mmCIF file of C-alpha atoms in Angstrom:
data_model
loop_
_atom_site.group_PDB
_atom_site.id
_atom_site.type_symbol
_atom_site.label_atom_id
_atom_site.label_comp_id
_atom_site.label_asym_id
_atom_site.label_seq_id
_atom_site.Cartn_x
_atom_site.Cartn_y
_atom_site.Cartn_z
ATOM 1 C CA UNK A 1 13.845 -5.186 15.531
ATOM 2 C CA UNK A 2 14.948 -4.804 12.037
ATOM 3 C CA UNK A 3 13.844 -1.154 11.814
ATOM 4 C CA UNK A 4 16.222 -0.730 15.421
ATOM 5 C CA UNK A 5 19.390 -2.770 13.765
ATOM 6 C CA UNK A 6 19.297 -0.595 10.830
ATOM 7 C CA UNK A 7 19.065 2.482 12.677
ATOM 8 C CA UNK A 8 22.158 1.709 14.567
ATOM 9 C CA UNK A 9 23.879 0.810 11.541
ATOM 10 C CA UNK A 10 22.542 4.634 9.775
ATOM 11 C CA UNK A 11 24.136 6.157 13.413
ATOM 12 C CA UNK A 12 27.304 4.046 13.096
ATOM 13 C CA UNK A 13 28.040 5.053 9.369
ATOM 14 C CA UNK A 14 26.447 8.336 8.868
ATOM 15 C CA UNK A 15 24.153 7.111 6.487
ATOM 16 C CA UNK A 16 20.505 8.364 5.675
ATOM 17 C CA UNK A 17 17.859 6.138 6.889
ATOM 18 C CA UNK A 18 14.883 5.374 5.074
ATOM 19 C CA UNK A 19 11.827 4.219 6.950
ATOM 20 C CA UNK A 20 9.066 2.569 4.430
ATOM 21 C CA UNK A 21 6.560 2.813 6.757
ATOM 22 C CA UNK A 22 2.543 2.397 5.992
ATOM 23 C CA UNK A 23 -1.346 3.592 6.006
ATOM 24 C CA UNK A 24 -1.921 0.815 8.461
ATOM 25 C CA UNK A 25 -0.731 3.419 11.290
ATOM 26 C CA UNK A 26 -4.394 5.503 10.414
ATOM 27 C CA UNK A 27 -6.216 2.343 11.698
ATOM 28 C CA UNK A 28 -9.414 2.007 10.624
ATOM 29 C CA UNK A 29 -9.215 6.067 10.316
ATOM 30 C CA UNK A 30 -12.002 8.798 11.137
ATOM 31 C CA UNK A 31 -10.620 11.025 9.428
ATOM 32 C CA UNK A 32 -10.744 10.984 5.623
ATOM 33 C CA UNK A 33 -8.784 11.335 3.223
ATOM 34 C CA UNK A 34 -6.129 10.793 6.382
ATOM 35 C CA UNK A 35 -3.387 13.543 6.542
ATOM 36 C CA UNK A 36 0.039 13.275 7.723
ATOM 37 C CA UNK A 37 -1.027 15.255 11.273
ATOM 38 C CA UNK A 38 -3.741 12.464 11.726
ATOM 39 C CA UNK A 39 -3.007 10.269 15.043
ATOM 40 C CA UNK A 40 -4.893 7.528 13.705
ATOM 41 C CA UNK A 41 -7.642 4.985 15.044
ATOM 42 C CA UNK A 42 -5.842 1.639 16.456
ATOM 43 C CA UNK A 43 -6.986 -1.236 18.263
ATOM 44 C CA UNK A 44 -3.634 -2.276 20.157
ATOM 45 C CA UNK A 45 -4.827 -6.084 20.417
ATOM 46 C CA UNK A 46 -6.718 -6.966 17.906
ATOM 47 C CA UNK A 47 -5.959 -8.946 15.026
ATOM 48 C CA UNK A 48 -3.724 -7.191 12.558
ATOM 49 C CA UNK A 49 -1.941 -4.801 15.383
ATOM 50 C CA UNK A 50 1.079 -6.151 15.344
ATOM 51 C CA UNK A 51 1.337 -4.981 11.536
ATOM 52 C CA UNK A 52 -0.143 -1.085 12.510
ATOM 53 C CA UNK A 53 1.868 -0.976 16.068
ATOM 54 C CA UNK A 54 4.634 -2.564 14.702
ATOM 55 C CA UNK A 55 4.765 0.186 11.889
ATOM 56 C CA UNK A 56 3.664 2.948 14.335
ATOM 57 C CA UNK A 57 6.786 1.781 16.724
ATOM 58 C CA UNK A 58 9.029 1.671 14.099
ATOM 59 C CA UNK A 59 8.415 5.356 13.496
ATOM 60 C CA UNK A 60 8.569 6.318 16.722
ATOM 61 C CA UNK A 61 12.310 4.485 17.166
ATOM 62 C CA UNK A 62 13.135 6.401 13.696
ATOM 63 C CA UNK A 63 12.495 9.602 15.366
ATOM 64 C CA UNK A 64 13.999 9.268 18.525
ATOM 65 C CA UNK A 65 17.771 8.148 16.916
ATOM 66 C CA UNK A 66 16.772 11.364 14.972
ATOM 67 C CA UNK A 67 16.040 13.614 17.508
ATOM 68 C CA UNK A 68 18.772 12.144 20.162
ATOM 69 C CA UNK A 69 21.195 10.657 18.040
ATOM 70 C CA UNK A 70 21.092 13.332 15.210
ATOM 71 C CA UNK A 71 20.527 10.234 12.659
ATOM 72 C CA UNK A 72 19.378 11.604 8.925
ATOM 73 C CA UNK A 73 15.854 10.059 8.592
ATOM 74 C CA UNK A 74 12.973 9.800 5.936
ATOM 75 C CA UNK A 75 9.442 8.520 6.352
ATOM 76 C CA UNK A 76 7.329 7.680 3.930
ATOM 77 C CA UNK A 77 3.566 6.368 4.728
ATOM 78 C CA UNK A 78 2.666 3.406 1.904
ATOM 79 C CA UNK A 79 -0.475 3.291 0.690
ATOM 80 C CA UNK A 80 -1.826 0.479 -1.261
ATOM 81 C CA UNK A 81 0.758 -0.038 -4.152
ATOM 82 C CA UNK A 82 0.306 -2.832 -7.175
ATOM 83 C CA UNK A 83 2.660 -4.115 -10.421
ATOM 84 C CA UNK A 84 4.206 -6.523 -11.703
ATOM 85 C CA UNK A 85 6.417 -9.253 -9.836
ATOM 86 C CA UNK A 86 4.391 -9.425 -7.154
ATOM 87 C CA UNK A 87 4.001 -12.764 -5.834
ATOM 88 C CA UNK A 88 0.864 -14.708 -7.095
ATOM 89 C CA UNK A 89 -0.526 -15.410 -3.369
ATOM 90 C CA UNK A 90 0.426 -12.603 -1.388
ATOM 91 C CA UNK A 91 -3.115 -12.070 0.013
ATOM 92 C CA UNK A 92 -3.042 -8.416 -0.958
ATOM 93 C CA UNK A 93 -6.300 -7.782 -2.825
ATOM 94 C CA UNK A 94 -4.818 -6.888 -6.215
ATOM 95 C CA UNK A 95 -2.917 -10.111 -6.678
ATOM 96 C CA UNK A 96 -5.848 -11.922 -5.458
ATOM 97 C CA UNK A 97 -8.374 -10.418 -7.994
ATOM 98 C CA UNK A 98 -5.940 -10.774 -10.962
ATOM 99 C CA UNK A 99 -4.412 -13.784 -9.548
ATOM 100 C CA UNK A 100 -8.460 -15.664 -9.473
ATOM 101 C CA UNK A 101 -9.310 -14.039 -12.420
ATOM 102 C CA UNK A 102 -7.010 -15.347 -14.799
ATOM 103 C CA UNK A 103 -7.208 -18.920 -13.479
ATOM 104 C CA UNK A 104 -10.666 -18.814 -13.912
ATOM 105 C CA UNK A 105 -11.674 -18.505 -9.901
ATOM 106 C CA UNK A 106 -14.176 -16.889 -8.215
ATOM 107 C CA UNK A 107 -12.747 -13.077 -7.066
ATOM 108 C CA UNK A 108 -13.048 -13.612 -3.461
ATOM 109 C CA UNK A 109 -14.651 -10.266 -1.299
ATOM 110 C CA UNK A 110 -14.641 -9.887 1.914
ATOM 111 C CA UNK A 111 -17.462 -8.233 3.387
ATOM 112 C CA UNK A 112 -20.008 -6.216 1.480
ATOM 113 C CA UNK A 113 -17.655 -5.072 -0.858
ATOM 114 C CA UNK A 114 -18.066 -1.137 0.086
ATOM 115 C CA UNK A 115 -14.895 -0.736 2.035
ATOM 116 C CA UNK A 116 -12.900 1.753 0.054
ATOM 117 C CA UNK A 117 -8.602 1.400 -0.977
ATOM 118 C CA UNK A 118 -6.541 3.591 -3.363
ATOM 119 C CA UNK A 119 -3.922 1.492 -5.738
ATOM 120 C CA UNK A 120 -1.024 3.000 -6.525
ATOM 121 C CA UNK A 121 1.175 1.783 -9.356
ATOM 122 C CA UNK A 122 5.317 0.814 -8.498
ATOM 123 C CA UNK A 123 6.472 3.381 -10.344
ATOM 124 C CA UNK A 124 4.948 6.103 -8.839
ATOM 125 C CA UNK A 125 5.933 4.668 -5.268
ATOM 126 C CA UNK A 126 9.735 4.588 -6.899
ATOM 127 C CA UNK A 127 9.257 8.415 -7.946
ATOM 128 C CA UNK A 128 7.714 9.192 -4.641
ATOM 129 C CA UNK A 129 10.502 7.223 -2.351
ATOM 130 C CA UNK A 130 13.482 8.845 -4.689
ATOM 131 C CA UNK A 131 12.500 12.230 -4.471
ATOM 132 C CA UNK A 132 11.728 11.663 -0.841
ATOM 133 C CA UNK A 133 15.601 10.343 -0.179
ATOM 134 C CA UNK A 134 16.639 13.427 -2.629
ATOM 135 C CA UNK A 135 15.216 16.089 -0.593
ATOM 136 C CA UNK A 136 15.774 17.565 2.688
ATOM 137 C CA UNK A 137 12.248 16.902 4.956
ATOM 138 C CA UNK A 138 11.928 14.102 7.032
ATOM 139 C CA UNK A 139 8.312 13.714 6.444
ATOM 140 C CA UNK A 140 6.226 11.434 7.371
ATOM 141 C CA UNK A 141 4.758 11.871 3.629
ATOM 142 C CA UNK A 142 2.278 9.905 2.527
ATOM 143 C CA UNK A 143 2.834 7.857 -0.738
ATOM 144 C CA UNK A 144 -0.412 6.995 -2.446
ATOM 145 C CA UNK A 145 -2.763 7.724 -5.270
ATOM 146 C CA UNK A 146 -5.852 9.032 -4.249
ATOM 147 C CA UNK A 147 -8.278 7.595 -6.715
ATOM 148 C CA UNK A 148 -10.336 5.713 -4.367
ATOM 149 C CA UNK A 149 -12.297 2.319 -5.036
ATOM 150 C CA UNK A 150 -14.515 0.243 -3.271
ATOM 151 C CA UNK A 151 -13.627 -3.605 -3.794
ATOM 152 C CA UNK A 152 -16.895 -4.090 -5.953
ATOM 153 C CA UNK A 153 -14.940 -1.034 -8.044
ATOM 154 C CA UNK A 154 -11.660 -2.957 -7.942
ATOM 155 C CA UNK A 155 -13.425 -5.849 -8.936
ATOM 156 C CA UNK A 156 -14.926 -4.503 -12.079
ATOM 157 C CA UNK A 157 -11.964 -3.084 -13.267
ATOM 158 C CA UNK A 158 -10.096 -6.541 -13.106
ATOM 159 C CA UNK A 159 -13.452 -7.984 -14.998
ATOM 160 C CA UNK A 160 -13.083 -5.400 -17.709
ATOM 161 C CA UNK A 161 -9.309 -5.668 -17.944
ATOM 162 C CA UNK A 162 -9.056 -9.677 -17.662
ATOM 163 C CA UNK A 163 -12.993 -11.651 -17.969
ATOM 164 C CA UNK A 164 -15.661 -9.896 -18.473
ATOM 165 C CA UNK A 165 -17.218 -13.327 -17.090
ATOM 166 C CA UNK A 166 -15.429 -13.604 -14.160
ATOM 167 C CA UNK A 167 -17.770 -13.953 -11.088
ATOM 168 C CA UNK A 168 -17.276 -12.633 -7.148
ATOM 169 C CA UNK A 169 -17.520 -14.593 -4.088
ATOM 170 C CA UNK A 170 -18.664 -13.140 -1.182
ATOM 171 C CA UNK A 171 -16.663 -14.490 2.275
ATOM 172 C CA UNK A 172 -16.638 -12.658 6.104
ATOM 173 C CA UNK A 173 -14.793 -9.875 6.992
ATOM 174 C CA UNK A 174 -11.600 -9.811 8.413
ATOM 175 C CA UNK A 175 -11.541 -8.230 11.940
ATOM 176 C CA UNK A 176 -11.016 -4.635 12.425
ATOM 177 C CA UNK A 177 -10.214 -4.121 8.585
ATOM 178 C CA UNK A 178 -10.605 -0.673 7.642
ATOM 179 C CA UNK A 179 -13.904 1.228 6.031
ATOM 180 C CA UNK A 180 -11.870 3.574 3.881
ATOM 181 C CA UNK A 181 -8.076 4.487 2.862
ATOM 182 C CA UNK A 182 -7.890 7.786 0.212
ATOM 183 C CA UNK A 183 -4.009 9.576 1.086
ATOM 184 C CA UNK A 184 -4.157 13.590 1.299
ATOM 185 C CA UNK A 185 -0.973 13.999 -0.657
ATOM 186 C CA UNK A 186 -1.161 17.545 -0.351
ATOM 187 C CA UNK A 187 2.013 17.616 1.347
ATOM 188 C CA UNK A 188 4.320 15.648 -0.973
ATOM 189 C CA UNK A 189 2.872 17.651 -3.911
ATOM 190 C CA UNK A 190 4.052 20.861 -2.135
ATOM 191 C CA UNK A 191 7.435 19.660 -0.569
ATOM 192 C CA UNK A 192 8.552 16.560 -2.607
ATOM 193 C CA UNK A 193 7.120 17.890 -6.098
ATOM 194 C CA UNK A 194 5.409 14.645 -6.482
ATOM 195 C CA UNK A 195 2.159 13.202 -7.289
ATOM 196 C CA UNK A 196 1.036 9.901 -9.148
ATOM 197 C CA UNK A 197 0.872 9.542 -12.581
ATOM 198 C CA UNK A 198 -0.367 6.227 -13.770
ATOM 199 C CA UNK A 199 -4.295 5.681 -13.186
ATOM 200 C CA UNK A 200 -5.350 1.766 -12.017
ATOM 201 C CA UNK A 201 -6.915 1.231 -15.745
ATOM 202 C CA UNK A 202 -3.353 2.298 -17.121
ATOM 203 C CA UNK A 203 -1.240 0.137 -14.574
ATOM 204 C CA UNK A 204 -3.104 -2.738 -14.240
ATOM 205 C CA UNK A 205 -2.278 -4.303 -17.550
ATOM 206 C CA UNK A 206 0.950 -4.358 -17.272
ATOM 207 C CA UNK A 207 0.249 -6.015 -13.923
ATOM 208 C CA UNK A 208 -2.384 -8.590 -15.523
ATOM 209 C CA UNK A 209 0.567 -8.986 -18.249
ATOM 210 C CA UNK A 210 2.698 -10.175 -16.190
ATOM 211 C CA UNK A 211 0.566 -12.614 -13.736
ATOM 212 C CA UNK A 212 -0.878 -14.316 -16.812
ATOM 213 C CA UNK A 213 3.014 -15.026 -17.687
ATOM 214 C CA UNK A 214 3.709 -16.722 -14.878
ATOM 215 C CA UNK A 215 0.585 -18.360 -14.167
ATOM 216 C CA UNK A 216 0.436 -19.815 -17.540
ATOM 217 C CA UNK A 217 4.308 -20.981 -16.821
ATOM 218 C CA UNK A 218 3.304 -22.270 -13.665
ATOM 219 C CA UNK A 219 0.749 -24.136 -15.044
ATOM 220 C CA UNK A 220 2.874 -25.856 -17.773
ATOM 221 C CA UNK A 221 5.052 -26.774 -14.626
ATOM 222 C CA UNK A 222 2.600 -28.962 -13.588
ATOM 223 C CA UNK A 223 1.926 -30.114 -16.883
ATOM 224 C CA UNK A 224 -2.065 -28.449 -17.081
#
């Protein structure tokens, strides 16, 4: 509904519409790394549909003002993008590793571990969005960084950067969560001139940085 208001407002004024849109429309993809042309691999009822149909809608509403109404669009697929002033307890698996980490939790995984994400850092997603609104394609371009980790791999990395002590808890899967999410970025590189810069053992620290800020001002809050 949001994505519909603001497209009437973009047709009313004239304006350029940007459309963040996300990975979740691959699905749980069989295709990998996914590319732009890929339909993706949905369940329409299950759990988490209402984020990937949501998002999928919301791009097909952005094209059709565009085709019938002539609107100026954009569309850029997310991928998994980290950095500072996140919130603390998003549920996003970054903030939960550096969140658990530096209050001296166990990093909770969910599954075997093996599933596979690529983090992006802020800035690069900035870059990416700005050069998207800057140039003439519509897209959909995907946004992403395609150094690829498995959770275990995520994990690590969060040990090395916050505890080497810190320990992993093992919990169920969520339903219908995806095996593996690596962006083909081929496209952006060739039309947008843009590619990540910052690698997850660059970014994260200034992440960690700011999380242990907070957290430690948090905990003075309640007087720990």
């Amino acid at each position: 509904m949001g994505t519909l208001n603001m497209l009437g407002l973009a047709k009313r004024v004239g304006a350029r519409f940007l459309l963040t849109s996300t990975s979740e429309v691959y699905g749980d993809p069989l295709q990998h790394p996914q590319k732009e042309t890929y339909w993706g691999n949905v369940n329409p009822i299950g759990e988490r549909s209402c984020y990937d149909e949501g998002k999928r809608t919301a791009e097909t509403l952005t094209m059709d003002y565009h085709r019938g109404d002539g609107v100026e669009v954009r569309i850029a697929r997310i991928f998994n993008t980290y950095g500072p002033r996140m919130c603390l307890d998003d549920g996003r698996v970054v903030s939960n590793f550096v969140a658990q980490a530096i209050r001296k939790q166990p990093m909770t995984v969910y599954g075997d571990g093996k599933q596979t994400r690529s983090f992006q850092y802020v800035s690069d997603l900035v870059d990416g969005l700005v050069a998207l609104m800057e140039g003439e394609h519509i897209g959909p371009f995907n946004l992403g960084n395609p150094g690829e980790f498995t959770m275990l791999e995520l994990a690590e990395v969060v040990k090395d950067t916050i505890d080497p002590s810190a320990t992993i808890e093992y919990k169920p899967n969520t339903a219908d969560d995806p095996h593996m999410r690596k962006p083909d970025i081929s496209k952006a590189k060739e039309l947008l001139n843009w590619e990540p810069k910052i690698p997850l053992r660059e970014g994260l620290p200034l992440m960690v940085n700011d999380f242990r800020n907070r957290i430690l001002n948090e905990d003075e809050g309640k007087g720990a």
